[in-house]
Amino acid sequence: MYKIDTRCVHAGYRPGKGEPRQMPIIQSTTFKYETSDQMGRLFDLEDAGYFYTRLQNPTCDNVAARIADLEGGVGALLTSSGQAANLYAVLNICRAGDHIVCANNIYGGTFNLFGVTLRGLGIDVTFVSPDASEAEIAAAFRKETKLLFGETISNPGVEVLDIELFARVAHAHGVPLIVDNTFATPVLCRPFEWGADIVTHSTTKYIDGHGVSVGGALVDSGNFPWMEHADKFPGLTTPDASYHGLTYAVKFGPAAYITKAVTHLMRDLGAMQSPQNAFYLNLGLQTLHLRMRRHCDSALQVARWLEQHPAVAWVHYSGLESDPFHAQQQKYLPAGCCGVIAFGLKGGRAFDNRFLDALQLVTIETHVADCHTCVLHPASHTHRQLSDEQLRAAGVAPDLIRLSIGLEDPEDIIADLSAALEHAAL
Ligand SMILES: *Cc1c(COP(=O)(O)O)cnc(C)c1O
């Protein structure tokens, strides 16, 4: 098998003689067949083949195959957004009456999806602290619990998940561990190697990397033994009436979960990615290995600079020796821990605002993790509906500033931060 840098460029698409060197965009909603029987067999899942882009499209499939290869999974599905990927990850194995356990420091959008929308649909959630002990996490489980969920590097707190410990607790309860690997990308961490069963991505972030297309991905390791826990996962282990009674775990073996996500959830819910956006993702993937290295190097340099600045109260970046998650970073993210830094200033909310407003190169954006350096104050922006207490419950310090280091020269980024801090102090 080729090394990961080579696979970023080539995996999932090898053109044959006379075929396009770059992965083409197949901008077609539908696909043609010669006989009625050929088409019928596709609908019975007896033959593999394209029939309608809502379910599968060659461009999307090639890009999904590249992401599956990078993660070391058996298959992947592209979705219209990271939100859709996390929704599908849960709905593929949960229904009303079920329960999930989730780290409380996850991305705010996922926190709302699970805590409000899924609860409203009858899927309950218990949030646990990501640094809880094994016994504390285990105590959150119920007999109707169907999965455990966390983020490799949490957004925005940039805490590193103890994936092995989470996997151990999940497996002891007969359920899969689902890890949102958005900030790490498979270049920096492959959660399957540490026992995770399913990985999700907001590809909107580093995988795209240029801020051009919203998207997501769901990846299946193929490792979870659904049949051993057949009573918990009837959707995978009992006949599906909407496909003439086929049983996913029997017919598709290790690819049962991802096949069901495509043929059932995508068929019914339709949050697919467009071939055009998949093409942009592919361009991002082809330089992902180079970009991640630069994001990590520059962020470490900026984090070190922030740490020694007198106006800075605290810095969280697990690459710093002083960071509480440094040991976990060394274990799970030895090549670097992405470009996102969380920090707080000493001067209070008004000082924060003067600092943010004085930035010139660094821009205020809700976005994160692309080539442009940007900054966000969750308490004033993405999380402004929450009280300070609710912020802390969601793992977000009220004074937290999220700084996403792009691909500019780090000296220019530091000069801009420095000037804005000086201005804020005036
Ligand atoms: C942004 C993000 C999401 C949501 O993804 P969208 O593509 O914005 O829908 C999910 N998880 C994490 C960790 C994110 O950073």
Short mmCIF file of C-alpha atoms and ligand atoms in Angstrom, two decimals:
data_model
loop_
_atom_site.label_atom_id
_atom_site.label_comp_id
_atom_site.label_asym_id
_atom_site.label_seq_id
_atom_site.Cartn_x
_atom_site.Cartn_y
_atom_site.Cartn_z
CA MET A 1 0.00 0.00 0.00
CA TYR A 2 1.24 3.49 -0.81
CA LYS A 3 2.01 6.01 1.90
CA ILE A 4 -0.64 8.52 2.89
CA ASP A 5 0.81 11.44 0.86
CA THR A 6 0.62 9.32 -2.29
CA ARG A 7 -2.90 8.16 -1.45
CA CYS A 8 -4.07 11.79 -1.02
CA VAL A 9 -3.16 12.27 -4.68
CA HIS A 10 -4.24 8.93 -6.16
CA ALA A 11 -6.54 6.79 -3.99
CA GLY A 12 -10.02 6.04 -5.30
CA TYR A 13 -9.38 7.06 -8.91
CA ARG A 14 -6.97 5.36 -11.34
CA PRO A 15 -7.84 6.26 -14.94
CA GLY A 16 -7.55 3.62 -17.65
CA LYS A 17 -6.20 4.08 -21.17
CA GLY A 18 -7.35 7.33 -22.72
CA GLU A 19 -9.40 8.34 -19.66
CA PRO A 20 -9.13 11.77 -18.01
CA ARG A 21 -6.01 12.23 -15.83
CA GLN A 22 -7.95 14.40 -13.37
CA MET A 23 -11.08 12.93 -11.81
CA PRO A 24 -13.93 14.13 -14.06
CA ILE A 25 -17.19 15.68 -12.88
CA ILE A 26 -20.06 13.43 -13.95
CA GLN A 27 -22.73 16.10 -13.92
CA SER A 28 -25.66 13.81 -14.66
CA THR A 29 -28.70 13.09 -12.52
CA THR A 30 -29.35 9.72 -14.09
CA PHE A 31 -27.78 6.79 -15.94
CA LYS A 32 -28.93 4.70 -18.89
CA TYR A 33 -29.63 0.95 -19.17
CA GLU A 34 -30.37 -1.44 -22.05
CA THR A 35 -33.08 -3.62 -20.55
CA SER A 36 -35.81 -3.37 -17.97
CA ASP A 37 -34.30 -6.33 -16.15
CA GLN A 38 -30.91 -4.58 -15.77
CA MET A 39 -32.64 -1.66 -14.12
CA GLY A 40 -34.77 -3.92 -11.92
CA ARG A 41 -31.73 -5.73 -10.56
CA LEU A 42 -30.23 -2.41 -9.43
CA PHE A 43 -33.32 -1.66 -7.36
CA ASP A 44 -33.09 -5.10 -5.74
CA LEU A 45 -29.43 -4.34 -4.85
CA GLU A 46 -28.57 -7.48 -6.84
CA ASP A 47 -26.28 -5.62 -9.24
CA ALA A 48 -24.02 -2.67 -8.47
CA GLY A 49 -24.45 0.28 -10.80
CA TYR A 50 -25.48 3.89 -10.99
CA PHE A 51 -29.08 4.82 -11.55
CA TYR A 52 -29.77 8.10 -9.81
CA THR A 53 -27.32 10.66 -8.38
CA ARG A 54 -29.27 11.03 -5.13
CA LEU A 55 -28.04 7.53 -4.25
CA GLN A 56 -24.72 7.34 -6.03
CA ASN A 57 -22.70 9.25 -8.58
CA PRO A 58 -19.29 8.28 -10.00
CA THR A 59 -17.55 11.54 -9.02
CA CYS A 60 -18.92 11.43 -5.47
CA ASP A 61 -18.04 7.74 -5.23
CA ASN A 62 -14.45 8.28 -6.36
CA VAL A 63 -13.98 11.01 -3.76
CA ALA A 64 -15.69 8.91 -1.08
CA ALA A 65 -13.39 6.01 -1.98
CA ARG A 66 -10.39 8.33 -1.55
CA ILE A 67 -11.56 9.39 1.92
CA ALA A 68 -12.33 5.74 2.86
CA ASP A 69 -8.84 4.75 1.75
CA LEU A 70 -7.17 7.55 3.74
CA GLU A 71 -9.12 6.61 6.87
CA GLY A 72 -8.51 2.89 6.35
CA GLY A 73 -12.23 2.09 6.07
CA VAL A 74 -14.27 -0.27 3.88
CA GLY A 75 -16.46 2.46 2.42
CA ALA A 76 -17.60 6.05 2.68
CA LEU A 77 -20.51 8.25 1.73
CA LEU A 78 -20.36 11.96 0.91
CA THR A 79 -23.11 14.12 2.37
CA SER A 80 -24.25 17.67 1.74
CA SER A 81 -22.68 18.93 5.00
CA GLY A 82 -20.95 17.80 8.16
CA GLN A 83 -24.28 18.17 9.96
CA ALA A 84 -25.84 15.67 7.56
CA ALA A 85 -22.92 13.26 8.11
CA ASN A 86 -23.41 13.31 11.88
CA LEU A 87 -27.19 13.03 11.53
CA TYR A 88 -26.82 9.99 9.25
CA ALA A 89 -24.17 8.45 11.51
CA VAL A 90 -26.74 8.34 14.31
CA LEU A 91 -29.97 7.69 12.36
CA ASN A 92 -28.37 4.72 10.59
CA ILE A 93 -28.52 2.76 13.87
CA CYS A 94 -30.91 4.69 16.17
CA ARG A 95 -34.64 5.23 16.24
CA ALA A 96 -37.17 6.73 18.66
CA GLY A 97 -36.71 5.24 22.13
CA ASP A 98 -32.94 4.83 21.69
CA HIS A 99 -30.21 6.70 23.52
CA ILE A 100 -26.69 7.88 22.74
CA VAL A 101 -23.75 8.94 24.90
CA CYS A 102 -21.66 11.85 23.68
CA ALA A 103 -18.66 13.91 24.79
CA ASN A 104 -19.92 17.34 25.90
CA ASN A 105 -17.15 19.33 24.18
CA ILE A 106 -18.34 18.68 20.61
CA TYR A 107 -19.03 21.29 17.93
CA GLY A 108 -22.01 23.53 18.80
CA GLY A 109 -23.98 22.48 15.71
CA THR A 110 -23.70 18.82 16.66
CA PHE A 111 -24.52 19.68 20.29
CA ASN A 112 -27.80 21.24 19.12
CA LEU A 113 -28.51 18.44 16.64
CA PHE A 114 -28.19 15.81 19.35
CA GLY A 115 -29.43 17.76 22.35
CA VAL A 116 -32.45 19.43 20.73
CA THR A 117 -33.41 17.95 17.37
CA LEU A 118 -32.71 14.26 18.03
CA ARG A 119 -34.24 14.53 21.50
CA GLY A 120 -37.32 15.98 19.80
CA LEU A 121 -37.41 12.89 17.57
CA GLY A 122 -37.26 10.60 20.61
CA ILE A 123 -33.54 9.77 20.59
CA ASP A 124 -32.18 10.78 23.98
CA VAL A 125 -28.61 11.86 24.67
CA THR A 126 -26.40 11.97 27.76
CA PHE A 127 -23.40 14.29 27.52
CA VAL A 128 -20.26 13.28 29.42
CA SER A 129 -17.07 15.15 30.07
CA PRO A 130 -14.37 13.93 27.64
CA ASP A 131 -11.91 13.65 30.55
CA ALA A 132 -14.34 11.62 32.68
CA SER A 133 -13.05 8.31 34.00
CA GLU A 134 -13.96 5.04 32.32
CA ALA A 135 -16.41 4.31 35.16
CA GLU A 136 -18.09 7.73 34.81
CA ILE A 137 -18.57 7.29 31.06
CA ALA A 138 -19.87 3.75 31.62
CA ALA A 139 -22.39 5.09 34.15
CA ALA A 140 -24.07 7.12 31.37
CA PHE A 141 -24.99 3.97 29.42
CA ARG A 142 -28.49 2.47 29.44
CA LYS A 143 -29.81 -0.72 27.91
CA GLU A 144 -31.17 1.31 24.96
CA THR A 145 -27.82 3.08 24.32
CA LYS A 146 -26.71 2.54 20.71
CA LEU A 147 -23.48 4.48 20.31
CA LEU A 148 -20.77 6.62 21.88
CA PHE A 149 -19.67 9.82 20.11
CA GLY A 150 -16.73 12.24 20.38
CA GLU A 151 -14.44 14.50 18.32
CA THR A 152 -10.75 13.68 17.77
CA ILE A 153 -9.91 17.36 18.32
CA SER A 154 -12.92 19.20 19.70
CA ASN A 155 -14.26 22.36 18.09
CA PRO A 156 -13.73 24.97 19.52
CA GLY A 157 -11.94 23.80 22.69
CA VAL A 158 -9.24 21.81 20.79
CA GLU A 159 -9.19 19.03 23.39
CA VAL A 160 -7.84 15.65 22.23
CA LEU A 161 -10.15 12.64 22.65
CA ASP A 162 -8.79 9.55 24.38
CA ILE A 163 -9.99 7.39 21.49
CA GLU A 164 -8.73 4.08 22.93
CA LEU A 165 -10.50 4.65 26.22
CA PHE A 166 -13.74 5.71 24.51
CA ALA A 167 -13.57 2.67 22.20
CA ARG A 168 -13.05 0.37 25.19
CA VAL A 169 -16.12 1.73 26.98
CA ALA A 170 -18.26 1.57 23.81
CA HIS A 171 -17.24 -2.00 23.02
CA ALA A 172 -17.75 -3.13 26.61
CA HIS A 173 -21.39 -2.05 26.10
CA GLY A 174 -21.74 -3.68 22.67
CA VAL A 175 -22.00 -0.41 20.72
CA PRO A 176 -19.79 1.39 18.18
CA LEU A 177 -17.63 4.43 18.82
CA ILE A 178 -18.28 7.20 16.30
CA VAL A 179 -15.56 9.83 16.00
CA ASP A 180 -15.88 13.17 14.22
CA ASN A 181 -12.38 13.48 12.72
CA THR A 182 -12.91 16.90 11.08
CA PHE A 183 -10.08 18.86 12.70
CA ALA A 184 -7.48 16.08 12.59
CA THR A 185 -8.20 14.78 9.06
CA PRO A 186 -6.86 11.32 8.22
CA VAL A 187 -3.47 12.90 7.56
CA LEU A 188 -2.96 13.57 11.29
CA CYS A 189 -5.06 10.82 12.92
CA ARG A 190 -6.88 7.72 11.75
CA PRO A 191 -9.34 6.89 14.56
CA PHE A 192 -9.96 3.34 13.22
CA GLU A 193 -6.36 2.49 14.19
CA TRP A 194 -7.32 3.26 17.80
CA GLY A 195 -10.58 1.31 17.88
CA ALA A 196 -13.19 3.75 16.54
CA ASP A 197 -15.81 2.05 14.34
CA ILE A 198 -17.30 4.92 12.34
CA VAL A 199 -15.74 8.26 11.38
CA THR A 200 -17.50 11.42 10.27
CA HIS A 201 -16.18 14.60 8.68
CA SER A 202 -17.24 18.09 7.96
CA THR A 203 -15.27 18.21 4.71
CA THR A 204 -16.11 21.93 4.68
CA LYS A 205 -13.02 22.42 6.85
CA TYR A 206 -9.48 21.19 6.04
CA ILE A 207 -10.42 18.58 3.43
CA ASP A 208 -11.86 21.31 1.21
CA GLY A 209 -9.37 23.71 2.74
CA HIS A 210 -10.17 26.73 0.60
CA GLY A 211 -13.59 27.72 1.89
CA VAL A 212 -15.45 26.86 -1.32
CA SER A 213 -17.87 24.01 -0.61
CA VAL A 214 -19.92 22.79 2.34
CA GLY A 215 -19.85 19.01 2.63
CA GLY A 216 -19.51 15.99 4.85
CA ALA A 217 -18.45 12.36 4.84
CA LEU A 218 -19.38 9.22 6.74
CA VAL A 219 -16.78 6.42 6.82
CA ASP A 220 -17.24 2.81 7.94
CA SER A 221 -14.29 0.84 9.35
CA GLY A 222 -16.08 -2.43 8.63
CA ASN A 223 -14.94 -3.64 12.04
CA PHE A 224 -18.03 -3.48 14.20
CA PRO A 225 -19.61 -6.96 14.73
CA TRP A 226 -23.29 -6.01 14.24
CA MET A 227 -24.46 -9.63 14.30
CA GLU A 228 -22.89 -10.20 17.73
CA HIS A 229 -25.20 -7.47 19.05
CA ALA A 230 -28.08 -8.25 16.71
CA ASP A 231 -30.82 -7.36 19.20
CA LYS A 232 -29.49 -3.78 19.52
CA PHE A 233 -29.30 -3.06 15.79
CA PRO A 234 -32.41 -4.50 14.12
CA GLY A 235 -32.06 -2.11 11.16
CA LEU A 236 -28.85 -3.91 10.18
CA THR A 237 -29.55 -7.41 11.42
CA THR A 238 -33.19 -8.09 10.48
CA PRO A 239 -34.84 -8.03 7.02
CA ASP A 240 -35.51 -4.61 5.43
CA ALA A 241 -39.02 -4.67 3.97
CA SER A 242 -38.20 -1.73 1.68
CA TYR A 243 -35.60 -3.94 -0.11
CA HIS A 244 -37.55 -7.20 -0.42
CA GLY A 245 -36.44 -8.42 2.96
CA LEU A 246 -32.66 -8.32 2.58
CA THR A 247 -30.62 -8.16 5.79
CA TYR A 248 -27.70 -5.71 5.52
CA ALA A 249 -25.33 -7.48 7.90
CA VAL A 250 -25.89 -10.77 6.09
CA LYS A 251 -25.77 -9.53 2.51
CA PHE A 252 -23.05 -6.88 2.83
CA GLY A 253 -20.94 -8.22 5.72
CA PRO A 254 -18.37 -5.62 6.86
CA ALA A 255 -19.89 -2.98 4.55
CA ALA A 256 -23.38 -3.35 6.10
CA TYR A 257 -23.42 0.01 7.90
CA ILE A 258 -22.21 2.13 5.00
CA THR A 259 -24.39 0.30 2.48
CA LYS A 260 -27.45 0.95 4.61
CA ALA A 261 -26.50 4.64 4.91
CA VAL A 262 -26.48 4.89 1.10
CA THR A 263 -29.41 2.70 0.14
CA HIS A 264 -31.71 3.60 3.00
CA LEU A 265 -30.88 7.02 4.50
CA MET A 266 -29.68 8.68 1.31
CA ARG A 267 -32.61 7.23 -0.60
CA ASP A 268 -35.08 8.58 1.95
CA LEU A 269 -33.46 11.77 3.25
CA GLY A 270 -31.46 12.85 0.21
CA ALA A 271 -28.75 15.05 1.77
CA MET A 272 -26.30 14.17 -1.00
CA GLN A 273 -23.28 16.06 -2.17
CA SER A 274 -23.30 17.49 -5.67
CA PRO A 275 -20.73 16.09 -8.12
CA GLN A 276 -19.40 19.64 -8.59
CA ASN A 277 -18.70 20.00 -4.87
CA ALA A 278 -17.16 16.52 -4.76
CA PHE A 279 -14.79 17.67 -7.52
CA TYR A 280 -13.69 20.62 -5.36
CA LEU A 281 -13.20 18.26 -2.42
CA ASN A 282 -10.97 16.13 -4.57
CA LEU A 283 -8.76 19.13 -5.33
CA GLY A 284 -8.52 19.76 -1.59
CA LEU A 285 -7.64 16.14 -0.87
CA GLN A 286 -4.81 16.20 -3.39
CA THR A 287 -2.90 18.78 -1.33
CA LEU A 288 -4.25 17.88 2.12
CA HIS A 289 -1.00 16.29 3.30
CA LEU A 290 1.04 19.37 2.38
CA ARG A 291 -1.42 21.84 3.83
CA MET A 292 -1.90 20.03 7.15
CA ARG A 293 1.84 20.07 7.77
CA ARG A 294 1.96 23.82 7.20
CA HIS A 295 -1.18 24.47 9.33
CA CYS A 296 0.41 22.51 12.20
CA ASP A 297 3.84 24.13 11.97
CA SER A 298 2.46 27.66 11.80
CA ALA A 299 -0.10 27.08 14.58
CA LEU A 300 2.58 25.75 16.93
CA GLN A 301 4.68 28.84 16.22
CA VAL A 302 1.73 31.17 16.89
CA ALA A 303 0.67 29.21 20.01
CA ARG A 304 4.20 29.54 21.44
CA TRP A 305 4.13 33.27 20.74
CA LEU A 306 0.70 33.71 22.34
CA GLU A 307 1.75 31.71 25.40
CA GLN A 308 4.49 34.19 26.26
CA HIS A 309 2.45 37.35 25.51
CA PRO A 310 1.60 39.32 28.68
CA ALA A 311 -1.99 40.10 27.55
CA VAL A 312 -2.80 36.41 27.08
CA ALA A 313 -4.45 34.62 30.04
CA TRP A 314 -4.30 31.08 28.69
CA VAL A 315 -3.64 29.11 25.48
CA HIS A 316 -4.96 25.67 24.55
CA TYR A 317 -3.04 23.96 21.78
CA SER A 318 -2.15 20.36 22.44
CA GLY A 319 1.18 20.73 20.62
CA LEU A 320 2.39 22.94 23.51
CA GLU A 321 4.29 21.05 26.21
CA SER A 322 2.25 22.98 28.81
CA ASP A 323 -1.11 21.82 27.43
CA PRO A 324 -3.14 19.35 29.52
CA PHE A 325 -3.76 17.29 26.35
CA HIS A 326 -0.10 17.20 25.28
CA ALA A 327 0.40 13.52 26.23
CA GLN A 328 -2.72 12.56 24.26
CA GLN A 329 -1.52 14.66 21.31
CA GLN A 330 1.82 12.84 21.37
CA LYS A 331 -0.05 9.53 21.28
CA TYR A 332 -2.85 10.20 18.78
CA LEU A 333 -1.55 13.14 16.74
CA PRO A 334 2.24 12.78 16.66
CA ALA A 335 2.54 14.57 13.30
CA GLY A 336 0.70 17.67 14.60
CA CYS A 337 -2.62 18.79 16.02
CA CYS A 338 -4.10 21.00 13.25
CA GLY A 339 -4.17 24.76 12.85
CA VAL A 340 -6.76 25.69 15.44
CA ILE A 341 -5.79 27.37 18.71
CA ALA A 342 -8.07 28.35 21.59
CA PHE A 343 -6.98 31.16 23.88
CA GLY A 344 -8.27 33.74 26.33
CA LEU A 345 -7.19 37.32 27.00
CA LYS A 346 -6.81 39.00 30.39
CA GLY A 347 -8.64 42.21 29.59
CA GLY A 348 -12.31 41.09 29.60
CA ARG A 349 -15.06 41.24 26.99
CA ALA A 350 -14.50 44.88 25.91
CA PHE A 351 -10.78 44.23 25.47
CA ASP A 352 -11.60 41.11 23.40
CA ASN A 353 -13.80 43.16 21.11
CA ARG A 354 -11.18 45.90 20.63
CA PHE A 355 -8.66 43.17 19.79
CA LEU A 356 -10.96 41.43 17.28
CA ASP A 357 -11.93 44.73 15.61
CA ALA A 358 -8.30 45.79 15.23
CA LEU A 359 -7.22 42.69 13.30
CA GLN A 360 -6.32 43.42 9.68
CA LEU A 361 -5.01 40.23 8.06
CA VAL A 362 -6.85 37.85 10.39
CA THR A 363 -10.58 38.02 9.64
CA ILE A 364 -13.66 37.47 11.82
CA GLU A 365 -15.52 34.47 10.39
CA THR A 366 -17.77 31.69 11.58
CA HIS A 367 -15.65 29.45 9.41
CA VAL A 368 -12.55 27.62 10.56
CA ALA A 369 -9.86 25.35 9.19
CA ASP A 370 -9.08 26.66 5.75
CA CYS A 371 -6.22 28.53 4.08
CA HIS A 372 -7.24 31.96 5.47
CA THR A 373 -6.40 32.76 9.08
CA CYS A 374 -9.61 33.61 10.91
CA VAL A 375 -10.90 34.20 14.38
CA LEU A 376 -14.16 33.76 16.26
CA HIS A 377 -15.38 34.49 19.76
CA PRO A 378 -18.00 31.74 20.31
CA ALA A 379 -19.67 33.48 23.28
CA SER A 380 -20.38 36.55 21.07
CA HIS A 381 -20.95 34.69 17.79
CA THR A 382 -21.81 30.99 17.24
CA HIS A 383 -22.90 30.34 20.85
CA ARG A 384 -24.40 33.75 21.70
CA GLN A 385 -27.75 32.24 22.75
CA LEU A 386 -26.04 30.41 25.64
CA SER A 387 -25.42 31.75 29.17
CA ASP A 388 -21.89 31.53 30.62
CA GLU A 389 -23.02 28.46 32.57
CA GLN A 390 -24.43 26.78 29.47
CA LEU A 391 -21.23 27.67 27.62
CA ARG A 392 -19.16 25.87 30.25
CA ALA A 393 -21.52 22.85 30.07
CA ALA A 394 -20.87 22.80 26.32
CA GLY A 395 -17.14 22.81 27.00
CA VAL A 396 -16.63 26.42 25.87
CA ALA A 397 -14.98 28.94 28.20
CA PRO A 398 -16.85 32.29 28.00
CA ASP A 399 -13.60 34.10 27.16
CA LEU A 400 -12.48 31.53 24.56
CA ILE A 401 -11.23 32.96 21.27
CA ARG A 402 -10.86 30.43 18.48
CA LEU A 403 -8.00 31.23 16.12
CA SER A 404 -7.67 29.16 12.97
CA ILE A 405 -4.21 29.47 11.46
CA GLY A 406 -4.21 29.51 7.66
CA LEU A 407 -1.46 29.12 5.12
CA GLU A 408 -0.05 32.68 5.23
CA ASP A 409 3.48 33.36 6.49
CA PRO A 410 3.25 32.85 10.27
CA GLU A 411 5.35 35.99 10.84
CA ASP A 412 2.64 38.06 9.18
CA ILE A 413 -0.03 36.41 11.33
CA ILE A 414 1.95 37.10 14.50
CA ALA A 415 2.56 40.72 13.47
CA ASP A 416 -1.19 41.22 12.98
CA LEU A 417 -2.06 39.64 16.35
CA SER A 418 0.64 41.68 18.03
CA ALA A 419 -0.56 44.99 16.58
CA ALA A 420 -4.20 44.22 17.50
CA LEU A 421 -3.26 43.36 21.10
CA GLU A 422 -1.31 46.61 21.35
CA HIS A 423 -4.27 48.54 19.95
CA ALA A 424 -6.70 46.86 22.38
CA ALA A 425 -4.51 47.93 25.32
CA LEU A 426 -4.59 51.64 24.33
C1 LIG B 1 -18.13 22.43 11.13
C2 LIG B 1 -18.23 21.16 11.87
C3 LIG B 1 -19.35 20.32 11.74
C4 LIG B 1 -20.53 20.69 10.88
O1 LIG B 1 -20.17 20.67 9.56
P1 LIG B 1 -20.88 21.56 8.39
O2 LIG B 1 -20.13 21.12 7.19
O3 LIG B 1 -20.72 22.99 8.76
O4 LIG B 1 -22.31 21.12 8.37
C5 LIG B 1 -19.35 19.14 12.43
N1 LIG B 1 -18.32 18.79 13.23
C6 LIG B 1 -17.24 19.58 13.38
C7 LIG B 1 -16.12 19.15 14.29
C8 LIG B 1 -17.15 20.78 12.72
O5 LIG B 1 -16.08 21.57 12.89
#
